[in-house]
Amino acid sequence: MEDNRNLSNGNIKEFVDEIRGIIDQARNHAARSIDNTRVLMYWNIGKRIFEKEQQGKDRADYGSFLLRTLSKNLAPAYGSGFSVRQLEMCRQFYRTYPIANTLCSQLNWSQYKLLIAIPDKDKREYYQLEAVNEGWSKRQLERQINSMLYERLLMSNDKESVLAVARKERTPESPLEIIKDPMVLEFLGLEKIQLIMRRTWRARSSHI
């Protein structure tokens, strides 16, 4: 009886929280495993599409025919995840990341779709590294891209310095290298600086 009272009045809450932590950790691991499997699936599909296209005499026409045919046969059985547009992204995914070992298991397909839409290799690498380093969700990654974080950093640093921080090869020296959240900039009254940077960057880009 004494043991039961000690258990109920003492460490039972901590014990329950510990078990919950084990369950949550297992679920998160399972979800990440599923995400990684899905990413590799789309990468392999893109690889096979690309390789098959290279066998066509008129590659443009053959590629379009191949994607339509694939979608027509796959979508009824596997759903909207195999539309022509989605298969085009699989092909683009492979062409952007032709080496499977360069893929990050921490990132899911939704995040990779944002990354492959970035044509600049260095810019794409920066967002990929920071998404992993900071644990950004798809929504957070999209928000950082839309807020032009990379361009803001380039206004006060050279490209190699920016990438070195993302690669953890250099310690940030300026507060602007640390503040990555657009809402924090607004809270600190720095949104005007951000706007000026954005306009300056666009003006500079238009003259390149």
Short mmCIF file of C-alpha atoms in Angstrom, two decimals:
data_model
loop_
_atom_site.label_atom_id
_atom_site.label_comp_id
_atom_site.label_asym_id
_atom_site.label_seq_id
_atom_site.Cartn_x
_atom_site.Cartn_y
_atom_site.Cartn_z
CA MET A 1 0.00 0.00 0.00
CA GLU A 2 2.86 2.31 0.90
CA ASP A 3 4.55 1.58 -2.43
CA ASN A 4 1.37 2.46 -4.33
CA ARG A 5 1.04 5.79 -2.51
CA ASN A 6 4.67 6.63 -3.22
CA LEU A 7 4.18 5.80 -6.89
CA SER A 8 0.99 7.85 -7.29
CA ASN A 9 2.18 10.83 -5.29
CA GLY A 10 5.79 10.84 -6.39
CA ASN A 11 7.24 10.09 -9.80
CA ILE A 12 4.20 8.86 -11.74
CA LYS A 13 3.90 12.10 -13.76
CA GLU A 14 7.59 12.03 -14.66
CA PHE A 15 7.27 8.38 -15.59
CA VAL A 16 4.26 9.05 -17.84
CA ASP A 17 6.08 11.99 -19.47
CA GLU A 18 9.09 9.73 -20.07
CA ILE A 19 6.92 7.12 -21.82
CA ARG A 20 5.24 9.84 -23.86
CA GLY A 21 8.69 11.05 -24.91
CA ILE A 22 9.60 7.56 -26.10
CA ILE A 23 6.38 7.33 -28.12
CA ASP A 24 6.77 10.80 -29.63
CA GLN A 25 10.39 10.12 -30.54
CA ALA A 26 9.44 6.86 -32.24
CA ARG A 27 6.63 8.54 -34.17
CA ASN A 28 8.90 11.38 -35.28
CA HIS A 29 11.53 8.88 -36.38
CA ALA A 30 8.91 6.92 -38.34
CA ALA A 31 7.66 10.11 -40.00
CA ARG A 32 11.20 11.11 -40.98
CA SER A 33 11.81 7.63 -42.37
CA ILE A 34 8.67 7.90 -44.49
CA ASP A 35 9.67 11.37 -45.70
CA ASN A 36 13.15 10.16 -46.63
CA THR A 37 11.76 7.11 -48.45
CA ARG A 38 9.42 9.37 -50.40
CA VAL A 39 12.26 11.72 -51.36
CA LEU A 40 14.36 8.80 -52.60
CA MET A 41 11.38 7.43 -54.52
CA TYR A 42 10.90 10.70 -56.41
CA TRP A 43 14.65 10.94 -57.00
CA ASN A 44 14.74 7.45 -58.54
CA ILE A 45 11.68 8.19 -60.66
CA GLY A 46 13.36 11.37 -61.91
CA LYS A 47 16.54 9.45 -62.66
CA ARG A 48 14.73 6.84 -64.74
CA ILE A 49 12.71 9.49 -66.59
CA PHE A 50 15.89 11.40 -67.42
CA GLU A 51 17.70 8.26 -68.59
CA LYS A 52 14.74 7.13 -70.67
CA GLU A 53 14.43 10.55 -72.30
CA GLN A 54 18.04 10.39 -73.46
CA GLN A 55 17.11 7.43 -75.65
CA GLY A 56 14.53 9.41 -77.61
CA LYS A 57 15.51 10.78 -81.02
CA ASP A 58 13.52 13.96 -80.62
CA ARG A 59 14.04 14.39 -76.90
CA ALA A 60 11.62 17.28 -76.35
CA ASP A 61 8.67 15.55 -78.01
CA TYR A 62 9.62 12.16 -76.61
CA GLY A 63 9.99 13.57 -73.10
CA SER A 64 6.55 15.18 -73.21
CA PHE A 65 5.01 11.96 -74.54
CA LEU A 66 6.81 9.93 -71.87
CA LEU A 67 5.53 12.08 -68.99
CA ARG A 68 1.95 12.09 -70.27
CA THR A 69 2.02 8.33 -70.74
CA LEU A 70 3.49 7.75 -67.30
CA SER A 71 0.95 10.00 -65.62
CA LYS A 72 -1.94 8.39 -67.49
CA ASN A 73 -0.88 4.97 -66.24
CA LEU A 74 0.26 5.88 -62.73
CA ALA A 75 -2.26 8.47 -61.53
CA PRO A 76 -5.32 6.17 -61.55
CA ALA A 77 -3.50 3.62 -59.41
CA TYR A 78 -1.34 5.86 -57.19
CA GLY A 79 -3.16 9.20 -57.08
CA SER A 80 -2.44 12.85 -57.85
CA GLY A 81 1.15 12.54 -56.67
CA PHE A 82 1.97 11.31 -60.16
CA SER A 83 0.55 14.09 -62.32
CA VAL A 84 2.53 15.34 -65.30
CA ARG A 85 3.64 18.36 -63.26
CA GLN A 86 4.79 16.16 -60.41
CA LEU A 87 6.75 13.92 -62.77
CA GLU A 88 8.36 17.02 -64.28
CA MET A 89 9.50 17.99 -60.79
CA CYS A 90 10.91 14.49 -60.26
CA ARG A 91 12.99 14.94 -63.40
CA GLN A 92 14.09 18.40 -62.30
CA PHE A 93 14.88 17.03 -58.84
CA TYR A 94 17.27 14.45 -60.28
CA ARG A 95 18.90 16.97 -62.61
CA THR A 96 19.41 19.37 -59.68
CA TYR A 97 20.72 16.65 -57.36
CA PRO A 98 22.25 13.98 -59.66
CA ILE A 99 24.14 12.38 -56.76
CA ALA A 100 21.84 10.69 -54.26
CA ASN A 101 24.40 10.99 -51.45
CA THR A 102 24.05 14.78 -51.51
CA LEU A 103 20.41 14.55 -50.40
CA CYS A 104 19.66 15.42 -46.77
CA SER A 105 17.54 12.95 -44.84
CA GLN A 106 16.27 15.82 -42.65
CA LEU A 107 14.42 17.43 -45.58
CA ASN A 108 11.12 16.25 -47.02
CA TRP A 109 9.72 16.39 -50.53
CA SER A 110 7.79 19.63 -49.94
CA GLN A 111 11.03 21.35 -48.92
CA TYR A 112 12.93 19.96 -51.89
CA LYS A 113 10.26 21.28 -54.24
CA LEU A 114 11.02 24.77 -52.91
CA LEU A 115 14.76 24.24 -53.28
CA ILE A 116 14.72 22.95 -56.87
CA ALA A 117 12.77 26.06 -57.88
CA ILE A 118 15.87 28.14 -56.99
CA PRO A 119 18.10 28.36 -60.09
CA ASP A 120 21.10 29.88 -58.31
CA LYS A 121 23.27 27.02 -57.02
CA ASP A 122 24.84 28.96 -54.13
CA LYS A 123 21.51 30.38 -53.02
CA ARG A 124 19.96 26.91 -53.13
CA GLU A 125 22.83 25.47 -51.10
CA TYR A 126 22.45 28.20 -48.49
CA TYR A 127 18.74 27.54 -47.94
CA GLN A 128 19.30 23.79 -47.92
CA LEU A 129 22.01 24.06 -45.25
CA GLU A 130 20.07 26.50 -43.11
CA ALA A 131 16.88 24.42 -43.35
CA VAL A 132 18.86 21.54 -41.88
CA ASN A 133 20.83 23.63 -39.35
CA GLU A 134 17.78 25.49 -38.05
CA GLY A 135 15.27 22.66 -38.39
CA TRP A 136 12.99 24.74 -40.62
CA SER A 137 9.64 23.30 -41.64
CA LYS A 138 8.39 23.68 -45.22
CA ARG A 139 6.44 26.78 -44.23
CA GLN A 140 9.44 28.32 -42.46
CA LEU A 141 11.72 27.61 -45.41
CA GLU A 142 9.24 29.17 -47.82
CA ARG A 143 8.93 32.19 -45.57
CA GLN A 144 12.69 32.69 -45.45
CA ILE A 145 12.97 32.41 -49.23
CA ASN A 146 10.15 34.92 -49.72
CA SER A 147 11.73 37.30 -47.20
CA MET A 148 14.94 37.24 -49.29
CA LEU A 149 17.11 36.23 -46.36
CA TYR A 150 20.00 35.20 -48.62
CA GLU A 151 19.90 38.50 -50.52
CA ARG A 152 19.76 40.46 -47.24
CA LEU A 153 22.89 38.74 -46.02
CA LEU A 154 24.71 39.41 -49.28
CA MET A 155 24.13 43.12 -48.83
CA SER A 156 26.58 43.18 -45.91
CA ASN A 157 28.70 40.09 -46.61
CA ASP A 158 30.36 38.42 -49.54
CA LYS A 159 28.93 35.16 -50.87
CA GLU A 160 31.68 32.94 -49.49
CA SER A 161 31.25 34.38 -45.98
CA VAL A 162 27.50 33.77 -46.08
CA LEU A 163 27.96 30.19 -47.22
CA ALA A 164 30.75 29.63 -44.68
CA VAL A 165 28.33 30.47 -41.85
CA ALA A 166 25.73 28.08 -43.25
CA ARG A 167 28.41 25.39 -43.59
CA LYS A 168 29.45 26.10 -39.98
CA GLU A 169 32.91 27.06 -41.15
CA ARG A 170 32.68 30.60 -39.74
CA THR A 171 31.12 32.28 -36.70
CA PRO A 172 28.63 35.09 -37.47
CA GLU A 173 30.08 38.55 -36.83
CA SER A 174 27.09 40.79 -37.52
CA PRO A 175 23.60 40.75 -35.89
CA LEU A 176 22.13 40.72 -39.40
CA GLU A 177 23.73 37.31 -39.90
CA ILE A 178 21.95 36.00 -36.82
CA ILE A 179 18.48 37.54 -37.20
CA LYS A 180 16.77 35.30 -39.73
CA ASP A 181 13.14 35.70 -38.78
CA PRO A 182 11.23 38.44 -40.71
CA MET A 183 8.90 38.88 -37.71
CA VAL A 184 11.88 39.58 -35.46
CA LEU A 185 13.07 42.23 -37.90
CA GLU A 186 9.65 43.83 -37.75
CA PHE A 187 9.57 43.66 -33.95
CA LEU A 188 12.96 45.35 -33.73
CA GLY A 189 11.94 48.03 -36.19
CA LEU A 190 14.34 46.77 -38.82
CA GLU A 191 11.75 46.02 -41.49
CA LYS A 192 12.59 49.32 -43.23
CA ILE A 193 16.22 48.23 -43.47
CA GLN A 194 15.02 44.97 -44.95
CA LEU A 195 12.88 46.84 -47.51
CA ILE A 196 15.79 49.09 -48.50
CA MET A 197 18.02 46.04 -48.88
CA ARG A 198 15.47 44.32 -51.05
CA ARG A 199 15.09 47.33 -53.34
CA THR A 200 18.85 47.82 -53.56
CA TRP A 201 19.39 44.16 -54.37
CA ARG A 202 16.77 44.22 -57.12
CA ALA A 203 18.25 47.39 -58.58
CA ARG A 204 21.71 45.83 -58.54
CA SER A 205 20.42 42.61 -60.14
CA SER A 206 18.72 44.52 -62.95
CA HIS A 207 22.07 46.00 -64.00
CA ILE A 208 23.91 42.66 -64.10
#
